[in-house]
Amino acid sequence: MLVLLFACLIATSFAATCISKTDIKWEAYNNQIYLNGEQFNMKGLSWFGFETTNYNLYGLDKHDMDWYFDWMLDNGFNTIRMPFSSDYLNERNGWDTYIAAVMAAGEKGIFIMADMHSKTPGAWTDGLDTINQATEVTTWKTLASKLVSAGAWNVMLVDVFNEPHDVSNSEWGDWLGFCEDVAEAVWDAGLDSLIAVEGTNSDCSPVSDISCCWGENLIGVETTGKTFSASQGNKLVWSPHVYYGDVTGNWAYSDQAWEEHWGYLVDDTDAPIMIGEFGTKSELTWLGDLIDYLGSINQRNHFFWCLNP
């Protein structure tokens, strides 16, 4: 009964709406995310650890999970991006521990975006060419099946693969193909989630004078005419990563560059833009400018990097 109560306190566009955890439908259209037909406004952050050699969420030596979940709720967060490495799941049999964390968030009414952050624990340079794509499609299908079997009602998004920086601009179609394969696999396993497609490499020179972050480059829709296409419509969410120079070393930015890198997709596609990672160490002017730009294109869904216990 307690779980159902929290499921009834999920914020949508204007007010809390009571829903059954067994009757949840996610869609993405009109450049927004919808939960059971009502606009869903996400305020998310990443909680890392399962993709590292810690092999668990960071901070549990200081507080238990519930302490962090309560802090998130007290500060208005309703969604967590939860990274994992595929080797952690496949080679260290981490399925149950990961799924237990997902389920614990669900007990608090918090949604999850599952994120295949890397193949190798602790690696941040894994790319699409360093993984076996067929193996990782199977990883996603297995995870989806286990989540469904466990009753993990709160998984709203699948973040296919983190920052595939080795995908060249000419390989945009290959990246979309992998994302489509993952989408079909998780849906076939019964997980009716949205699919987050990240950007690729840092070379945005075909359309912009300012380079991209890894994960930010979504120019391929414009330059190749290719977009995500799968058996289920209204499930795509574009998910660029956006950082400032104190993180990337690239200090140049502008509204025009964000428009060229990914913002144009609001006009060219029906899918919403959800910032999958963004952050700065201390540059609040940049942060304010990014927030203002997102407001100007009516795209406010995001995951801050990161909960840093």
Short mmCIF file of C-alpha atoms in Angstrom, two decimals, residues 31-298:
data_model
loop_
_atom_site.label_atom_id
_atom_site.label_comp_id
_atom_site.label_asym_id
_atom_site.label_seq_id
_atom_site.Cartn_x
_atom_site.Cartn_y
_atom_site.Cartn_z
CA ASN A 31 8.82 17.86 -28.00
CA GLN A 32 7.71 16.83 -24.50
CA ILE A 33 7.58 13.72 -22.30
CA TYR A 34 4.15 12.40 -21.33
CA LEU A 35 3.11 10.08 -18.53
CA ASN A 36 -0.33 8.59 -19.18
CA GLY A 37 -1.10 11.47 -21.51
CA GLU A 38 -0.05 14.27 -19.13
CA GLN A 39 3.13 16.28 -19.57
CA PHE A 40 5.86 15.07 -17.24
CA ASN A 41 8.41 17.59 -16.00
CA MET A 42 11.65 15.89 -15.07
CA LYS A 43 14.13 17.15 -12.52
CA GLY A 44 16.84 14.52 -12.49
CA LEU A 45 20.38 13.85 -11.41
CA SER A 46 22.90 11.05 -11.87
CA TRP A 47 23.93 8.79 -9.02
CA PHE A 48 27.04 6.93 -10.09
CA GLY A 49 28.86 3.87 -8.79
CA PHE A 50 27.71 0.72 -10.57
CA GLU A 51 29.86 1.67 -13.57
CA THR A 52 32.97 2.06 -11.38
CA THR A 53 35.23 -0.33 -9.49
CA ASN A 54 33.20 0.56 -6.40
CA TYR A 55 30.57 -1.84 -7.82
CA ASN A 56 27.83 -0.04 -5.92
CA LEU A 57 26.40 3.42 -5.50
CA TYR A 58 28.82 5.92 -4.00
CA GLY A 59 28.07 7.31 -0.56
CA LEU A 60 26.51 4.26 1.04
CA ASP A 61 29.37 4.24 3.55
CA LYS A 62 28.01 7.58 4.80
CA HIS A 63 24.23 7.15 4.58
CA ASP A 64 21.82 4.47 3.47
CA MET A 65 19.88 4.67 0.20
CA ASP A 66 16.73 6.00 1.83
CA TRP A 67 18.63 8.99 3.20
CA TYR A 68 19.67 9.99 -0.33
CA PHE A 69 16.25 9.31 -1.81
CA ASP A 70 14.65 11.49 0.86
CA TRP A 71 17.16 14.26 0.17
CA MET A 72 16.32 14.09 -3.53
CA LEU A 73 12.59 14.29 -2.87
CA ASP A 74 13.05 17.15 -0.40
CA ASN A 75 14.91 19.05 -3.14
CA GLY A 76 12.38 18.37 -5.89
CA PHE A 77 14.16 15.61 -7.81
CA ASN A 78 11.91 12.94 -9.31
CA THR A 79 14.26 10.93 -11.56
CA ILE A 80 17.70 9.30 -11.24
CA ARG A 81 20.10 8.40 -14.04
CA MET A 82 21.75 5.22 -12.75
CA PRO A 83 24.88 4.21 -14.71
CA PHE A 84 26.26 0.68 -14.92
CA SER A 85 29.06 -1.10 -16.74
CA SER A 86 28.07 -4.15 -18.73
CA ASP A 87 31.00 -6.12 -17.29
CA TYR A 88 29.67 -5.44 -13.80
CA LEU A 89 26.39 -7.07 -14.75
CA ASN A 90 27.74 -9.90 -16.91
CA GLU A 91 31.06 -10.80 -15.30
CA ARG A 92 30.43 -9.90 -11.66
CA ASN A 93 26.78 -10.96 -11.74
CA GLY A 94 25.68 -7.54 -10.54
CA TRP A 95 22.11 -7.84 -11.78
CA ASP A 96 20.44 -8.28 -8.41
CA THR A 97 22.32 -5.45 -6.70
CA TYR A 98 21.57 -3.02 -9.52
CA ILE A 99 17.91 -4.02 -9.71
CA ALA A 100 17.58 -3.75 -5.92
CA ALA A 101 18.67 -0.10 -6.14
CA VAL A 102 16.15 0.54 -8.92
CA MET A 103 13.41 -1.08 -6.83
CA ALA A 104 14.40 0.90 -3.73
CA ALA A 105 13.99 4.13 -5.70
CA GLY A 106 10.58 2.90 -6.80
CA GLU A 107 9.56 2.48 -3.17
CA LYS A 108 10.00 6.24 -2.89
CA GLY A 109 8.20 7.02 -6.14
CA ILE A 110 11.40 7.98 -7.97
CA PHE A 111 11.85 7.12 -11.64
CA ILE A 112 15.02 5.66 -13.18
CA MET A 113 16.92 6.09 -16.42
CA ALA A 114 19.13 3.02 -16.75
CA ASP A 115 22.43 3.99 -18.40
CA MET A 116 25.00 1.66 -19.96
CA HIS A 117 27.89 3.93 -19.13
CA SER A 118 30.73 1.68 -20.21
CA LYS A 119 31.72 -1.90 -20.84
CA THR A 120 34.68 -1.86 -18.46
CA PRO A 121 34.22 -0.78 -14.83
CA GLY A 122 35.87 2.57 -14.24
CA ALA A 123 36.44 3.27 -17.94
CA TRP A 124 35.34 6.55 -19.49
CA THR A 125 36.86 6.06 -22.95
CA ASP A 126 34.90 3.00 -24.06
CA GLY A 127 33.32 3.63 -27.44
CA LEU A 128 31.02 1.97 -29.92
CA ASP A 129 34.03 0.37 -31.62
CA THR A 130 35.40 -1.11 -28.38
CA ILE A 131 32.25 -3.06 -27.53
CA ASN A 132 30.62 -6.06 -29.14
CA GLN A 133 27.33 -4.54 -30.19
CA ALA A 134 25.44 -7.84 -30.37
CA THR A 135 26.64 -8.72 -26.86
CA GLU A 136 25.49 -5.39 -25.47
CA VAL A 137 22.09 -5.66 -27.15
CA THR A 138 21.78 -8.95 -25.26
CA THR A 139 22.92 -7.22 -22.05
CA TRP A 140 20.10 -4.70 -22.44
CA LYS A 141 17.55 -7.39 -23.22
CA THR A 142 18.61 -9.42 -20.19
CA LEU A 143 18.48 -6.39 -17.91
CA ALA A 144 15.07 -5.39 -19.26
CA SER A 145 13.72 -8.91 -18.73
CA LYS A 146 15.02 -9.02 -15.16
CA LEU A 147 13.60 -5.57 -14.37
CA VAL A 148 10.20 -6.60 -15.69
CA SER A 149 10.28 -9.89 -13.76
CA ALA A 150 11.19 -8.02 -10.58
CA GLY A 151 8.28 -5.63 -11.03
CA ALA A 152 10.44 -2.53 -11.50
CA TRP A 153 7.59 -0.25 -12.59
CA ASN A 154 9.68 2.92 -12.30
CA VAL A 155 12.13 2.50 -15.23
CA MET A 156 11.09 5.24 -17.64
CA LEU A 157 14.17 5.56 -19.85
CA VAL A 158 16.94 3.50 -21.40
CA ASP A 159 20.15 5.49 -22.04
CA VAL A 160 21.60 3.26 -24.76
CA PHE A 161 25.33 4.00 -24.38
CA ASN A 162 27.25 6.82 -22.80
CA GLU A 163 29.12 9.33 -24.99
CA PRO A 164 30.01 7.24 -28.07
CA HIS A 165 32.84 9.62 -28.92
CA ASP A 166 34.43 7.31 -31.50
CA VAL A 167 31.39 7.51 -33.80
CA SER A 168 32.43 9.78 -36.67
CA ASN A 169 29.95 12.11 -38.31
CA SER A 170 29.79 9.77 -41.30
CA GLU A 171 28.86 6.89 -38.98
CA TRP A 172 25.75 8.58 -37.57
CA GLY A 173 23.53 5.97 -39.21
CA ASP A 174 25.50 3.16 -37.55
CA TRP A 175 24.95 4.76 -34.13
CA LEU A 176 21.22 5.10 -34.79
CA GLY A 177 21.12 1.45 -35.89
CA PHE A 178 22.60 0.30 -32.58
CA CYS A 179 20.13 2.48 -30.65
CA GLU A 180 17.26 1.00 -32.65
CA ASP A 181 18.48 -2.55 -31.97
CA VAL A 182 18.63 -1.85 -28.23
CA ALA A 183 15.15 -0.31 -28.31
CA GLU A 184 13.65 -3.36 -30.00
CA ALA A 185 15.42 -5.68 -27.55
CA VAL A 186 14.16 -3.98 -24.38
CA TRP A 187 10.65 -3.62 -25.76
CA ASP A 188 10.64 -7.27 -26.79
CA ALA A 189 11.55 -8.11 -23.18
CA GLY A 190 8.47 -6.23 -21.99
CA LEU A 191 10.08 -2.99 -20.79
CA ASP A 192 7.92 -0.23 -22.27
CA SER A 193 10.49 2.54 -21.79
CA LEU A 194 11.50 5.65 -23.64
CA ILE A 195 14.82 5.48 -25.52
CA ALA A 196 17.48 8.15 -24.90
CA VAL A 197 19.81 8.72 -27.86
CA GLU A 198 22.97 10.64 -26.98
CA GLY A 199 25.19 12.68 -29.24
CA THR A 200 28.50 11.39 -30.56
CA ASN A 201 31.94 12.93 -31.12
CA SER A 202 33.18 16.48 -30.52
CA ASP A 203 33.45 17.52 -34.19
CA CYS A 204 30.53 19.82 -34.94
CA SER A 205 32.48 21.77 -37.56
CA PRO A 206 30.13 20.88 -40.43
CA VAL A 207 27.52 23.20 -38.91
CA SER A 208 29.21 25.18 -36.11
CA ASP A 209 32.33 27.17 -35.30
CA ILE A 210 32.26 25.85 -31.72
CA SER A 211 33.15 22.25 -30.95
CA CYS A 212 30.89 19.87 -29.04
CA CYS A 213 31.35 17.95 -25.84
CA TRP A 214 31.47 14.18 -26.06
CA GLY A 215 27.84 13.13 -26.17
CA GLU A 216 26.63 16.54 -27.40
CA ASN A 217 26.95 16.13 -31.16
CA LEU A 218 23.48 15.53 -32.59
CA ILE A 219 24.11 17.23 -35.93
CA GLY A 220 23.63 13.99 -37.84
CA VAL A 221 19.89 14.45 -38.29
CA GLU A 222 20.62 17.64 -40.22
CA THR A 223 23.75 16.58 -42.08
CA THR A 224 22.65 13.07 -43.10
CA GLY A 225 18.86 13.29 -43.00
CA LYS A 226 18.78 10.14 -40.83
CA THR A 227 16.78 9.93 -37.61
CA PHE A 228 15.77 7.26 -35.12
CA SER A 229 13.19 4.84 -36.51
CA ALA A 230 11.79 1.87 -34.59
CA SER A 231 8.68 -0.26 -34.34
CA GLN A 232 7.17 1.86 -31.58
CA GLY A 233 6.57 5.51 -32.30
CA ASN A 234 6.65 8.33 -29.77
CA LYS A 235 9.43 6.74 -27.70
CA LEU A 236 12.50 8.78 -28.74
CA VAL A 237 14.23 11.31 -26.47
CA TRP A 238 17.33 13.18 -27.68
CA SER A 239 19.88 13.35 -24.86
CA PRO A 240 22.92 15.59 -25.41
CA HIS A 241 25.59 16.15 -22.76
CA VAL A 242 26.59 19.77 -22.17
CA TYR A 243 29.55 21.04 -20.13
CA TYR A 244 31.59 24.22 -19.81
CA GLY A 245 35.32 24.78 -20.12
CA ASP A 246 36.10 24.12 -16.46
CA VAL A 247 35.16 20.50 -17.23
CA THR A 248 36.05 20.13 -20.94
CA GLY A 249 38.69 22.78 -21.58
CA ASN A 250 36.47 24.32 -24.27
CA TRP A 251 35.39 27.74 -23.02
CA ALA A 252 33.50 28.87 -26.11
CA TYR A 253 29.73 28.66 -26.06
CA SER A 254 26.67 30.50 -27.34
CA ASP A 255 22.96 30.04 -27.83
CA GLN A 256 23.67 29.73 -31.54
CA ALA A 257 26.12 26.88 -30.97
CA TRP A 258 23.65 24.98 -28.76
CA GLU A 259 21.05 25.54 -31.46
CA GLU A 260 23.41 24.14 -34.10
CA HIS A 261 24.55 21.19 -32.00
CA TRP A 262 21.13 19.95 -30.81
CA GLY A 263 18.57 22.69 -30.20
CA TYR A 264 17.45 22.67 -33.85
CA LEU A 265 15.91 19.24 -33.24
CA VAL A 266 12.93 20.89 -31.55
CA ASP A 267 11.95 22.26 -34.97
CA ASP A 268 13.15 19.35 -37.10
CA THR A 269 11.73 16.44 -35.07
CA ASP A 270 8.80 15.71 -32.75
CA ALA A 271 11.01 14.30 -29.98
CA PRO A 272 11.94 16.18 -26.81
CA ILE A 273 15.47 17.18 -25.85
CA MET A 274 16.53 15.99 -22.41
CA ILE A 275 19.98 17.03 -21.19
CA GLY A 276 21.47 13.70 -20.10
CA GLU A 277 24.46 15.31 -18.35
CA PHE A 278 25.34 18.89 -17.62
CA GLY A 279 27.36 20.66 -15.01
CA THR A 280 30.12 23.03 -14.05
CA LYS A 281 32.48 23.27 -11.12
CA SER A 282 31.74 26.92 -10.39
CA GLU A 283 30.79 28.87 -13.55
CA LEU A 284 27.28 30.05 -12.64
CA THR A 285 27.02 32.55 -15.51
CA TRP A 286 27.38 29.70 -18.02
CA LEU A 287 24.89 27.63 -16.04
CA GLY A 288 22.36 30.45 -16.05
CA ASP A 289 22.82 30.98 -19.78
CA LEU A 290 22.20 27.28 -20.46
CA ILE A 291 19.06 27.30 -18.33
CA ASP A 292 17.81 30.41 -20.10
CA TYR A 293 18.41 28.81 -23.49
CA LEU A 294 16.58 25.63 -22.49
CA GLY A 295 13.67 27.77 -21.33
CA SER A 296 13.64 29.66 -24.61
CA ILE A 297 13.08 26.40 -26.54
CA ASN A 298 10.76 24.97 -23.86
#
